Amino acid sequence: MSRAFAPYPFEARRHVGRRPVRTVDTPSRRPVVVVGGGPVGYCTAIGLAQHGVPVVLIEADDGVCFGSRAICISRRSLEILQRLGALDGFLATGLPWAGGRSFYRDTEVLRFTMPQDANQKLPPMVNLAQYHIEQILLDRAEALSDRIEIRWQTRVTAVDARADGVTLALDTPDGPDTLEADWVVAADGGRSTLREALGLPLRGTSYEGRYVIVDILLDSARPTERLAYFDPPCNPGSTVLVHKQPDKVWRIDYQLRDGEDPEAAIQPENVLPRVESLLAMMGETGAWQPIWTTVYKANALTLERYRHGRVLFAGDAAHLVPIFGVRGANSGIDDADNLAWKLAWVVQGRADAALLDSYSDERVAAAHENLRYGTKSTEFMAPPSFAFALMRTAVLGLAERHPVVRSLINPRQTSAITYTDSPLNAAAVRSAEFSAGPVPGAVLPECPVRRRIDAGAVRTHVTDLLGPGFTALHFGTDGAGPLAAALANLAGTLAARGVPLAVVAITLADDVTGRLFPMYGASLDTVYLVRPDGHVLGRWRTGVVDEIASAIACTLRPPLAAPAEESR
């Protein structure tokens, strides 16, 4: 079968790499260097910049990536991207979806829907290729060029990590260079140069099964949903996943059979007949063209710690998560969100460096949770043994007539992680007094709310009430009363020390749906204290200002110090 490959309907800009010319005004040392210009590196750099920290971002290539790669962005990631000022591009480009279907041979055995109700402002998931993801984030980073310096075509060749900083040896188009940094964020992907240079092993499971990815160009009116085919007539013995992307691009993943040579499998003469057969089975008769092919295998691996002195690991450099359940890029964006505010506040003197240990604690725990779900999905999608294959065949065969077993087929899409055992969680005894609402370590459940602005009011959502620092959601009052006055005084005291605390009053009248107060188990003078990354730090049925102040102080690790001058 002969079929010409088409280019992607996207053209990336190419960027020239240079060794910077140093002058007397060039800083000899940078507060933060981020290595890796993928989604995680960009999100980390943008987050740091928005907190006022200048960043140098090093990227080995000359532009955004080629190929679809990560394609599914979750609601939680969209909330983070909104805080980073990049949401509009994702919603304008991406295709939203809320569910999918699974087939065993030629029979539908599962139809699932992700959580979506009237409380939500964002879709459960949007599809867009990684080159779109990176371009949108690059555009945002370039809008912050006063604080983000991007060095293209620059590779790290060696790392000298010390107790007082890090020296990076670099290779640039103009020759070798060095860069001194107080802190380095390693977001340089699954083949991380920094991880290898520091001799840090990933631990976990690497699966033998391999999958081929094929991106094709196809004009189809099909809805955007996740399609999974187990042992389909078009490719017996395999598992096939299909996702619609923007610009008439479709992503197809299919499992190679045991014994197939991966290199031979991605040759056009082997790929194209399988795609043709799949499309015929789906009833897609329109013209199509291949764009790109690659092969991958599932890994469930993680570093044991993500902080190693002054080097912090994030994204695929820290953990490799199976793609099933779309936890890869989404968990990396969560890493960036957790890390950026903590590192910024350490750099600025607002917090002790020990705060960065909580980044490792929380995100390693999150990785293990993601790996547990990802492993279950992987072992169902590509059974690693005869016993697993037998179990899967039985489940799929029973699922059509017995709904009780269908949950075993559910791909368990990514969802927000609760940091249940975080060392930052405060007021556990007070939290136990609640009958409902997010516990310390959880993210805020979404709900419409009225927000008062000057003399007017607008309808918005709870997550829109959060500021860039700590936020105290004070339920039941309009900003008057003893607790409101005490919270205002606390906010003033903290502001004098460089620690932002926004106090937001929420009255019964602001609960425009009548769902917010019951959802949060709230009554008069209930307070939720929320971290800059949207996770609950502590909650009080009746706010106790001394305990709220203590929770903030313990997070920053005493003593609270006046912030340092902005690093240059």
Coordinates of C-alpha atoms in Angstrom, one line a residue:
M1 CA 0.0 0.0 0.0
S2 CA 1.4 3.4 -1.0
R3 CA 0.1 6.5 0.6
A4 CA 2.1 9.8 0.8
F5 CA 2.7 11.2 4.3
A6 CA 1.2 14.7 4.9
P7 CA 2.7 17.5 7.0
Y8 CA 1.1 18.5 10.2
P9 CA -1.4 21.4 9.8
F10 CA 0.9 23.3 12.2
E11 CA 4.2 25.0 11.5
A12 CA 6.5 25.6 14.4
R13 CA 8.7 28.7 14.6
R14 CA 12.5 28.0 14.6
H15 CA 14.6 29.8 17.1
V16 CA 18.3 30.6 16.9
G17 CA 20.6 29.5 19.7
R18 CA 23.4 31.6 20.9
R19 CA 25.9 31.8 23.7
P20 CA 25.0 35.0 25.5
V21 CA 27.4 37.9 25.4
R22 CA 28.3 38.9 28.9
T23 CA 28.6 42.5 29.9
V24 CA 29.3 44.2 33.3
D25 CA 25.6 44.1 33.9
T26 CA 25.2 40.4 33.3
P27 CA 24.4 38.5 36.5
S28 CA 27.1 36.1 37.4
R29 CA 24.6 33.8 39.0
R30 CA 20.9 33.2 38.4
P31 CA 18.3 32.4 41.1
V32 CA 16.6 29.6 39.1
V33 CA 17.5 27.7 35.9
V34 CA 14.8 25.4 34.4
V35 CA 16.2 22.7 32.1
G36 CA 13.7 21.5 29.5
G37 CA 11.3 23.5 27.3
G38 CA 8.4 21.0 27.4
P39 CA 5.0 21.5 29.1
V40 CA 6.4 21.0 32.6
G41 CA 9.4 23.3 32.1
Y42 CA 7.3 26.1 30.6
C43 CA 4.7 25.8 33.4
T44 CA 7.4 25.9 36.1
A45 CA 9.1 28.9 34.5
I46 CA 5.8 30.8 34.0
G47 CA 4.7 30.1 37.6
L48 CA 8.1 31.3 39.0
A49 CA 7.9 34.4 36.8
Q50 CA 4.4 35.2 38.0
H51 CA 5.7 35.1 41.5
G52 CA 8.3 37.6 40.6
V53 CA 11.3 35.3 40.2
P54 CA 13.5 35.7 37.1
V55 CA 14.2 32.4 35.3
V56 CA 16.6 31.1 32.6
L57 CA 15.0 28.3 30.6
I58 CA 17.3 26.0 28.7
E59 CA 16.0 24.0 25.7
A60 CA 18.1 21.7 23.6
D61 CA 15.9 21.9 20.4
D62 CA 15.2 25.0 18.3
G63 CA 11.4 25.0 18.7
V64 CA 8.4 23.1 20.1
C65 CA 8.2 19.3 19.7
F66 CA 7.2 17.3 16.7
G67 CA 4.4 14.7 17.0
S68 CA 1.2 14.5 19.0
R69 CA 2.8 12.9 22.1
A70 CA 0.8 14.1 25.2
I71 CA -2.7 15.0 23.9
C72 CA -5.2 15.0 26.8
I73 CA -5.3 17.8 29.3
S74 CA -7.5 17.4 32.4
R75 CA -9.8 19.8 34.2
R76 CA -7.3 20.1 37.0
S77 CA -4.6 21.0 34.6
L78 CA -6.9 23.5 33.0
E79 CA -7.4 25.2 36.4
I80 CA -3.6 25.4 36.8
L81 CA -3.3 26.8 33.3
Q82 CA -5.8 29.5 34.1
R83 CA -3.7 30.6 37.0
L84 CA -0.7 30.7 34.6
G85 CA -2.6 33.0 32.2
A86 CA -2.7 30.3 29.4
L87 CA -6.2 28.9 29.6
D88 CA -7.7 30.8 26.7
G89 CA -5.4 29.2 24.2
F90 CA -6.2 25.7 25.4
L91 CA -9.9 26.2 25.2
A92 CA -9.7 28.0 21.8
T93 CA -7.6 25.2 20.2
G94 CA -8.5 22.0 22.1
L95 CA -11.5 19.7 21.6
P96 CA -13.4 19.1 24.8
W97 CA -14.7 15.7 25.7
A98 CA -16.4 14.0 28.6
G99 CA -16.4 10.3 28.0
G100 CA -15.8 7.4 25.7
R101 CA -16.6 3.9 24.6
S102 CA -14.9 0.5 24.7
F103 CA -15.5 -2.4 22.4
Y104 CA -14.7 -6.1 22.6
R105 CA -14.3 -7.5 19.1
D106 CA -17.3 -5.8 17.5
T107 CA -19.5 -5.3 20.5
E108 CA -19.7 -2.2 22.7
V109 CA -19.0 -3.3 26.4
L110 CA -18.5 0.1 28.1
R111 CA -19.8 3.6 27.8
F112 CA -18.3 5.9 30.5
T113 CA -18.7 9.6 31.4
M114 CA -16.3 11.6 33.5
P115 CA -17.6 13.8 36.3
Q116 CA -19.4 16.8 34.8
D117 CA -22.2 18.7 36.3
A118 CA -23.7 22.2 36.6
N119 CA -21.0 23.2 39.2
Q120 CA -18.2 23.0 36.7
K121 CA -16.8 25.8 34.6
L122 CA -14.3 23.7 32.6
P123 CA -14.6 20.4 30.6
P124 CA -13.3 17.2 32.1
M125 CA -10.7 16.9 29.3
V126 CA -9.6 18.7 26.2
N127 CA -7.6 17.1 23.3
L128 CA -4.8 18.9 21.6
A129 CA -1.4 17.8 20.4
Q130 CA 1.7 18.5 22.4
Y131 CA 3.0 20.9 19.8
H132 CA -0.1 23.0 20.4
I133 CA 0.4 22.7 24.2
E134 CA 4.0 23.8 24.0
Q135 CA 3.3 26.7 21.6
I136 CA 0.5 28.1 23.8
L137 CA 2.8 27.9 26.8
L138 CA 5.8 29.4 24.8
D139 CA 3.6 32.3 23.8
R140 CA 2.8 32.9 27.4
A141 CA 6.4 32.6 28.5
E142 CA 7.4 35.1 25.8
A143 CA 4.8 37.5 27.1
L144 CA 6.8 37.4 30.4
S145 CA 10.2 37.9 28.7
D146 CA 11.1 40.5 31.3
R147 CA 11.5 37.6 33.7
I148 CA 11.9 34.5 31.5
E149 CA 15.0 34.2 29.3
I150 CA 14.8 31.2 26.9
R151 CA 18.1 29.8 25.6
W152 CA 17.5 27.6 22.5
Q153 CA 19.7 24.9 21.1
T154 CA 21.5 24.7 24.4
R155 CA 22.3 21.4 26.0
V156 CA 23.5 20.5 29.5
T157 CA 26.7 18.4 29.3
A158 CA 27.7 18.3 33.0
V159 CA 26.3 19.2 36.4
D160 CA 28.2 20.3 39.5
A161 CA 25.6 20.3 42.3
R162 CA 26.9 21.7 45.6
A163 CA 25.3 22.7 48.9
D164 CA 25.4 26.4 48.0
G165 CA 24.4 26.1 44.3
V166 CA 24.7 24.4 40.9
T167 CA 27.0 24.9 38.0
L168 CA 25.8 23.7 34.6
A169 CA 28.2 23.0 31.8
L170 CA 26.5 23.9 28.5
D171 CA 26.9 23.2 24.8
T172 CA 25.7 26.0 22.5
P173 CA 25.9 26.6 18.8
D174 CA 28.7 29.1 19.6
G175 CA 30.6 26.7 21.7
P176 CA 30.8 25.7 25.4
D177 CA 29.4 27.8 28.2
T178 CA 28.7 27.6 31.9
L179 CA 25.8 28.9 34.0
E180 CA 25.7 29.3 37.8
A181 CA 22.4 29.0 39.6
D182 CA 21.1 29.0 43.1
W183 CA 18.5 26.4 42.1
V184 CA 17.9 24.1 39.1
V185 CA 14.7 22.5 38.1
A186 CA 15.2 19.4 36.0
A187 CA 12.3 19.1 33.6
D188 CA 14.3 17.6 30.8
G189 CA 12.1 14.6 30.1
G190 CA 12.2 10.8 30.3
R191 CA 15.9 10.6 29.2
S192 CA 16.9 13.3 31.7
T193 CA 20.5 14.4 31.4
L194 CA 20.5 15.8 34.9
R195 CA 19.1 12.6 36.4
E196 CA 21.8 10.6 34.7
A197 CA 24.5 13.1 35.6
L198 CA 23.6 12.8 39.3
G199 CA 23.3 9.0 39.1
L200 CA 19.7 8.8 40.2
P201 CA 17.9 5.6 39.4
L202 CA 14.2 5.3 38.5
R203 CA 12.4 2.5 40.4
G204 CA 9.3 0.5 39.4
T205 CA 8.2 -1.5 36.5
S206 CA 9.0 -1.3 32.8
Y207 CA 6.5 -3.3 30.7
E208 CA 7.6 -5.4 27.7
G209 CA 4.6 -4.7 25.5
R210 CA 5.0 -2.0 22.9
Y211 CA 2.5 0.4 21.2
V212 CA 2.7 2.1 17.8
I213 CA 1.4 5.7 17.7
V214 CA 0.1 6.9 14.3
D215 CA -1.1 10.4 13.6
I216 CA -3.3 10.7 10.5
L217 CA -5.2 13.4 8.7
L218 CA -8.9 12.6 8.4
D219 CA -11.9 14.8 8.0
S220 CA -14.6 13.2 10.1
A221 CA -17.8 14.4 11.8
R222 CA -17.4 11.9 14.6
P223 CA -17.7 13.4 18.2
T224 CA -14.6 13.8 20.3
E225 CA -14.5 10.8 22.7
R226 CA -12.0 8.1 23.8
L227 CA -12.4 4.9 21.7
A228 CA -10.9 1.7 22.9
Y229 CA -11.0 -1.6 20.9
F230 CA -10.0 -4.9 22.5
D231 CA -9.2 -7.7 20.1
P232 CA -10.9 -5.9 17.2
P233 CA -11.6 -7.7 13.9
C234 CA -9.3 -5.3 12.2
N235 CA -6.3 -6.2 14.4
P236 CA -7.0 -9.5 16.2
G237 CA -5.2 -9.9 19.5
S238 CA -4.3 -6.2 19.8
T239 CA -5.7 -3.3 21.7
V240 CA -6.4 0.0 19.8
L241 CA -7.0 3.5 21.1
V242 CA -8.4 6.3 19.0
H243 CA -8.5 10.0 19.8
K244 CA -9.7 13.0 17.8
Q245 CA -7.5 16.1 17.8
P246 CA -7.8 19.6 16.4
D247 CA -7.2 20.4 12.8
K248 CA -8.6 17.0 11.5
V249 CA -5.7 15.1 13.1
W250 CA -6.5 11.7 14.6
R251 CA -4.3 9.8 17.0
I252 CA -4.2 6.0 16.8
D253 CA -2.4 3.8 19.3
Y254 CA -2.2 0.1 18.7
Q255 CA -0.5 -2.7 20.6
L256 CA 2.2 -4.8 18.9
R257 CA 1.8 -8.6 19.1
D258 CA 4.4 -10.6 20.9
G259 CA 7.5 -11.1 18.8
E260 CA 6.9 -8.2 16.5
D261 CA 10.0 -6.1 15.7
P262 CA 9.3 -2.5 16.9
E263 CA 11.6 -1.0 14.2
A264 CA 9.9 -2.9 11.4
A265 CA 6.4 -2.2 12.9
I266 CA 6.6 1.5 12.3
Q267 CA 7.6 1.1 8.6
P268 CA 4.8 2.4 6.3
E269 CA 4.2 -1.0 4.7
N270 CA 3.3 -2.4 8.2
V271 CA 1.5 0.7 9.6
L272 CA -0.7 1.7 6.7
P273 CA -2.7 -1.6 6.2
R274 CA -3.5 -1.7 9.9
V275 CA -4.8 1.9 9.9
E276 CA -6.8 1.2 6.7
S277 CA -8.4 -1.8 8.3
L278 CA -9.2 0.1 11.5
L279 CA -10.9 2.9 9.6
A280 CA -12.9 0.5 7.5
M281 CA -14.1 -1.3 10.7
M282 CA -15.1 2.1 12.2
G283 CA -17.0 3.0 9.0
E284 CA -14.7 5.8 8.1
T285 CA -14.6 5.9 4.3
G286 CA -13.1 9.3 3.7
A287 CA -9.7 10.1 2.4
W288 CA -6.9 10.0 4.9
Q289 CA -3.1 10.5 5.0
P290 CA -0.5 9.4 7.6
I291 CA 1.5 12.2 9.2
W292 CA 3.8 10.6 11.8
T293 CA 4.6 7.3 13.5
T294 CA 6.6 6.3 16.5
V295 CA 6.7 3.4 19.0
Y296 CA 6.7 3.4 22.8
K297 CA 6.4 1.0 25.8
A298 CA 4.7 1.6 29.1
N299 CA 6.8 2.4 32.1
A300 CA 5.7 2.8 35.8
L301 CA 8.9 4.3 37.3
T302 CA 9.7 7.1 39.7
L303 CA 12.6 8.6 41.6
E304 CA 12.5 8.0 45.3
R305 CA 12.9 11.7 46.0
Y306 CA 12.4 14.8 43.8
R307 CA 14.6 17.1 45.7
H308 CA 18.3 16.4 45.6
G309 CA 20.0 19.4 47.3
R310 CA 19.5 22.3 45.0
V311 CA 18.3 20.3 42.0
L312 CA 14.6 19.6 41.9
F313 CA 13.1 17.0 39.4
A314 CA 9.7 17.4 37.8
G315 CA 7.6 15.7 35.1
D316 CA 9.1 12.8 33.1
A317 CA 12.5 13.6 34.6
A318 CA 11.0 12.6 38.0
H319 CA 8.6 9.8 37.0
L320 CA 7.4 7.9 34.0
V321 CA 3.7 7.1 34.1
P322 CA 1.8 4.8 31.7
I323 CA -0.2 6.8 29.2
F324 CA -3.4 4.9 30.0
G325 CA -5.6 7.3 32.1
V326 CA -3.6 10.3 30.6
R327 CA -1.6 10.9 33.8
G328 CA 1.8 11.8 32.1
A329 CA 1.6 15.4 31.1
N330 CA -1.1 16.2 33.6
S331 CA 1.0 14.9 36.6
G332 CA 3.9 17.0 35.3
I333 CA 1.8 20.1 35.2
D334 CA 0.7 19.3 38.8
D335 CA 4.4 19.0 39.7
A336 CA 5.1 22.5 38.2
D337 CA 2.1 24.0 40.1
N338 CA 3.3 22.5 43.4
L339 CA 6.9 23.5 42.9
A340 CA 6.7 27.0 41.5
W341 CA 5.2 28.9 44.5
K342 CA 7.4 27.0 47.0
L343 CA 10.6 27.6 45.1
A344 CA 9.7 31.3 44.4
W345 CA 9.0 31.9 48.1
V346 CA 12.3 30.2 49.1
V347 CA 14.2 32.3 46.6
Q348 CA 12.5 35.5 47.9
G349 CA 13.2 34.7 51.5
R350 CA 9.5 34.2 52.4
A351 CA 10.0 30.6 53.3
D352 CA 12.7 28.3 54.6
A353 CA 14.3 25.9 52.1
A354 CA 12.8 23.1 54.0
L355 CA 9.5 23.9 52.3
L356 CA 10.9 22.3 49.2
D357 CA 11.0 18.9 51.0
S358 CA 7.2 19.1 51.0
Y359 CA 7.3 19.3 47.2
S360 CA 9.1 16.0 47.1
D361 CA 6.9 14.4 49.8
E362 CA 3.6 15.4 48.1
R363 CA 4.5 14.8 44.5
V364 CA 6.3 11.4 45.2
A365 CA 3.1 10.3 47.0
A366 CA 1.0 11.6 44.0
A367 CA 3.3 9.7 41.6
H368 CA 2.7 6.5 43.5
E369 CA -1.0 7.0 43.3
N370 CA -0.8 7.7 39.6
L371 CA 1.4 4.7 39.1
R372 CA -1.1 2.4 41.0
Y373 CA -3.9 3.5 38.7
G374 CA -1.7 3.6 35.6
T375 CA -0.4 0.1 36.3
K376 CA -4.0 -1.3 36.7
S377 CA -4.9 0.2 33.4
T378 CA -1.7 -0.9 31.7
E379 CA -2.2 -4.5 32.8
F380 CA -5.7 -4.5 31.5
M381 CA -4.8 -2.8 28.2
A382 CA -1.8 -5.1 27.6
P383 CA -1.9 -8.1 29.9
P384 CA 1.7 -9.0 31.1
S385 CA 1.0 -12.7 31.6
F386 CA -1.3 -15.5 30.6
A387 CA -3.3 -15.1 33.9
F388 CA -3.9 -11.4 33.2
A389 CA -5.0 -12.2 29.7
L390 CA -7.4 -14.9 30.8
M391 CA -8.9 -12.5 33.4
R392 CA -9.3 -9.7 30.8
T393 CA -10.9 -12.1 28.3
A394 CA -13.4 -13.2 30.9
V395 CA -14.3 -9.6 32.0
L396 CA -14.7 -8.4 28.4
G397 CA -16.9 -11.4 27.5
L398 CA -19.1 -10.9 30.5
A399 CA -19.3 -7.1 30.3
E400 CA -22.0 -6.9 27.6
R401 CA -24.6 -8.7 29.7
H402 CA -23.3 -8.0 33.2
P403 CA -22.9 -4.3 34.0
V404 CA -21.3 -5.1 37.4
V405 CA -18.0 -6.0 35.8
R406 CA -17.8 -3.0 33.5
S407 CA -15.9 -0.9 36.1
L408 CA -12.9 -3.2 35.5
I409 CA -12.7 -1.9 31.9
N410 CA -13.0 1.8 33.0
P411 CA -9.7 3.5 32.0
R412 CA -9.7 5.5 35.3
Q413 CA -8.9 8.9 33.8
T414 CA -6.7 11.2 35.8
S415 CA -8.2 13.3 38.6
A416 CA -7.0 15.8 41.2
I417 CA -4.7 14.3 43.8
T418 CA -5.4 14.8 47.6
Y419 CA -2.2 15.2 49.6
T420 CA -3.6 13.1 52.5
D421 CA -0.3 12.7 54.3
S422 CA 1.3 16.1 53.5
P423 CA 3.5 17.5 56.3
L424 CA 1.8 20.9 55.5
N425 CA -1.7 19.8 56.4
A426 CA -3.0 21.8 59.4
A427 CA -5.6 21.5 62.1
A428 CA -6.5 17.8 61.7
V429 CA -8.7 17.9 64.8
R430 CA -10.6 20.9 63.5
S431 CA -11.0 19.2 60.1
A432 CA -12.6 16.2 61.7
E433 CA -15.5 18.4 62.9
F434 CA -16.7 18.7 59.3
S435 CA -19.4 16.5 57.8
A436 CA -18.6 17.6 54.3
G437 CA -16.2 19.5 52.2
P438 CA -12.6 19.2 51.0
V439 CA -10.1 17.9 53.6
P440 CA -6.6 19.4 54.1
G441 CA -4.5 18.4 51.1
A442 CA -7.5 18.3 48.7
V443 CA -8.3 20.8 46.0
L444 CA -11.4 22.9 46.1
P445 CA -14.5 21.3 44.6
E446 CA -16.0 23.7 42.0
C447 CA -19.2 25.6 42.5
P448 CA -20.7 28.8 41.1
V449 CA -20.6 31.8 43.4
R450 CA -21.3 35.5 43.3
R451 CA -18.2 37.7 43.6
R452 CA -18.6 41.3 44.7
I453 CA -16.4 43.7 42.9
D454 CA -16.5 47.4 44.0
A455 CA -20.2 48.3 43.9
G456 CA -21.3 45.4 41.7
A457 CA -21.3 41.7 41.6
V458 CA -20.5 39.0 39.0
R459 CA -21.3 35.3 38.9
T460 CA -18.1 33.3 38.9
H461 CA -16.7 30.1 40.5
V462 CA -15.0 29.2 43.7
T463 CA -11.6 28.6 42.1
D464 CA -11.7 32.1 40.7
L465 CA -11.7 33.5 44.2
L466 CA -8.1 32.3 44.9
G467 CA -5.2 34.7 44.9
P468 CA -1.5 34.1 44.2
G469 CA -0.7 33.7 47.9
F470 CA -2.7 32.1 50.7
T471 CA -6.5 32.6 50.5
A472 CA -8.9 32.5 53.5
L473 CA -12.4 31.7 52.4
H474 CA -14.6 33.2 55.2
F475 CA -18.1 31.8 55.1
G476 CA -21.3 33.4 56.4
T477 CA -20.4 37.1 56.7
D478 CA -20.0 40.1 54.5
G479 CA -16.7 41.0 55.9
A480 CA -18.0 42.4 59.2
G481 CA -17.7 41.0 62.7
P482 CA -14.9 40.1 65.1
L483 CA -13.4 37.2 63.1
A484 CA -13.5 39.2 59.9
A485 CA -11.6 42.0 61.7
A486 CA -9.0 39.5 63.1
L487 CA -8.5 38.0 59.7
A488 CA -7.9 41.4 58.2
N489 CA -5.4 42.2 60.9
L490 CA -3.6 38.9 60.2
A491 CA -3.5 39.7 56.5
G492 CA -1.9 43.1 57.2
T493 CA 0.7 41.6 59.5
L494 CA 1.6 39.0 57.0
A495 CA 1.7 41.5 54.2
A496 CA 4.3 43.5 56.1
R497 CA 6.5 40.4 56.1
G498 CA 6.0 39.8 52.4
V499 CA 3.5 36.9 52.7
P500 CA 0.2 37.5 50.8
L501 CA -3.1 36.4 52.4
A502 CA -6.3 37.3 50.7
V503 CA -9.4 37.2 52.8
V504 CA -12.6 36.4 50.8
A505 CA -16.0 36.8 52.5
I506 CA -18.7 34.5 51.2
T507 CA -22.3 35.1 52.3
L508 CA -25.4 33.0 51.9
A509 CA -26.5 35.5 49.2
D510 CA -23.2 34.7 47.4
D511 CA -24.2 31.1 47.2
V512 CA -26.2 31.6 44.1
T513 CA -27.1 27.9 43.7
G514 CA -27.6 27.0 47.3
R515 CA -25.1 24.2 46.9
L516 CA -21.9 25.8 48.1
F517 CA -22.4 26.0 51.8
P518 CA -23.6 22.3 52.1
M519 CA -20.9 21.2 49.7
Y520 CA -18.3 22.7 52.0
G521 CA -20.0 21.8 55.3
A522 CA -19.9 25.6 56.0
S523 CA -21.8 27.7 58.5
L524 CA -21.3 31.1 60.1
D525 CA -17.5 31.9 60.5
T526 CA -16.3 28.7 58.8
V527 CA -12.9 29.3 57.3
Y528 CA -11.0 27.4 54.6
L529 CA -7.3 28.3 54.3
V530 CA -6.1 27.5 50.8
R531 CA -2.5 27.3 49.5
P532 CA -1.3 29.2 46.3
D533 CA -1.7 25.9 44.4
G534 CA -5.4 25.6 45.3
H535 CA -5.0 22.8 47.9
V536 CA -6.6 23.2 51.3
L537 CA -4.1 23.9 54.0
G538 CA -6.6 23.7 56.9
R539 CA -10.2 24.3 57.7
W540 CA -12.1 25.4 60.8
R541 CA -15.8 25.1 61.5
T542 CA -15.4 28.4 63.4
G543 CA -12.3 30.2 62.5
V544 CA -9.6 30.6 65.1
V545 CA -7.1 33.2 64.0
D546 CA -4.2 32.1 66.1
E547 CA -4.5 28.6 64.6
I548 CA -4.7 30.0 61.1
A549 CA -1.6 32.1 61.7
S550 CA 0.2 29.1 63.1
A551 CA -0.7 27.0 60.0
I552 CA 0.8 29.6 57.7
A553 CA 3.9 30.0 59.9
C554 CA 4.5 26.2 60.0
T555 CA 4.1 26.1 56.2
L556 CA 6.8 28.7 55.8
R557 CA 8.9 27.1 58.5
P558 CA 9.7 29.7 61.3
P559 CA 10.8 32.3 61.6
L560 CA 8.8 34.3 59.2
A561 CA 11.4 36.6 57.7
A562 CA 11.2 39.8 55.7
P563 CA 11.5 39.0 52.0
A564 CA 14.8 39.4 50.3
E565 CA 15.3 41.9 47.5
E566 CA 14.1 40.5 44.2
S567 CA 16.9 38.4 42.8
R568 CA 18.6 39.6 39.7

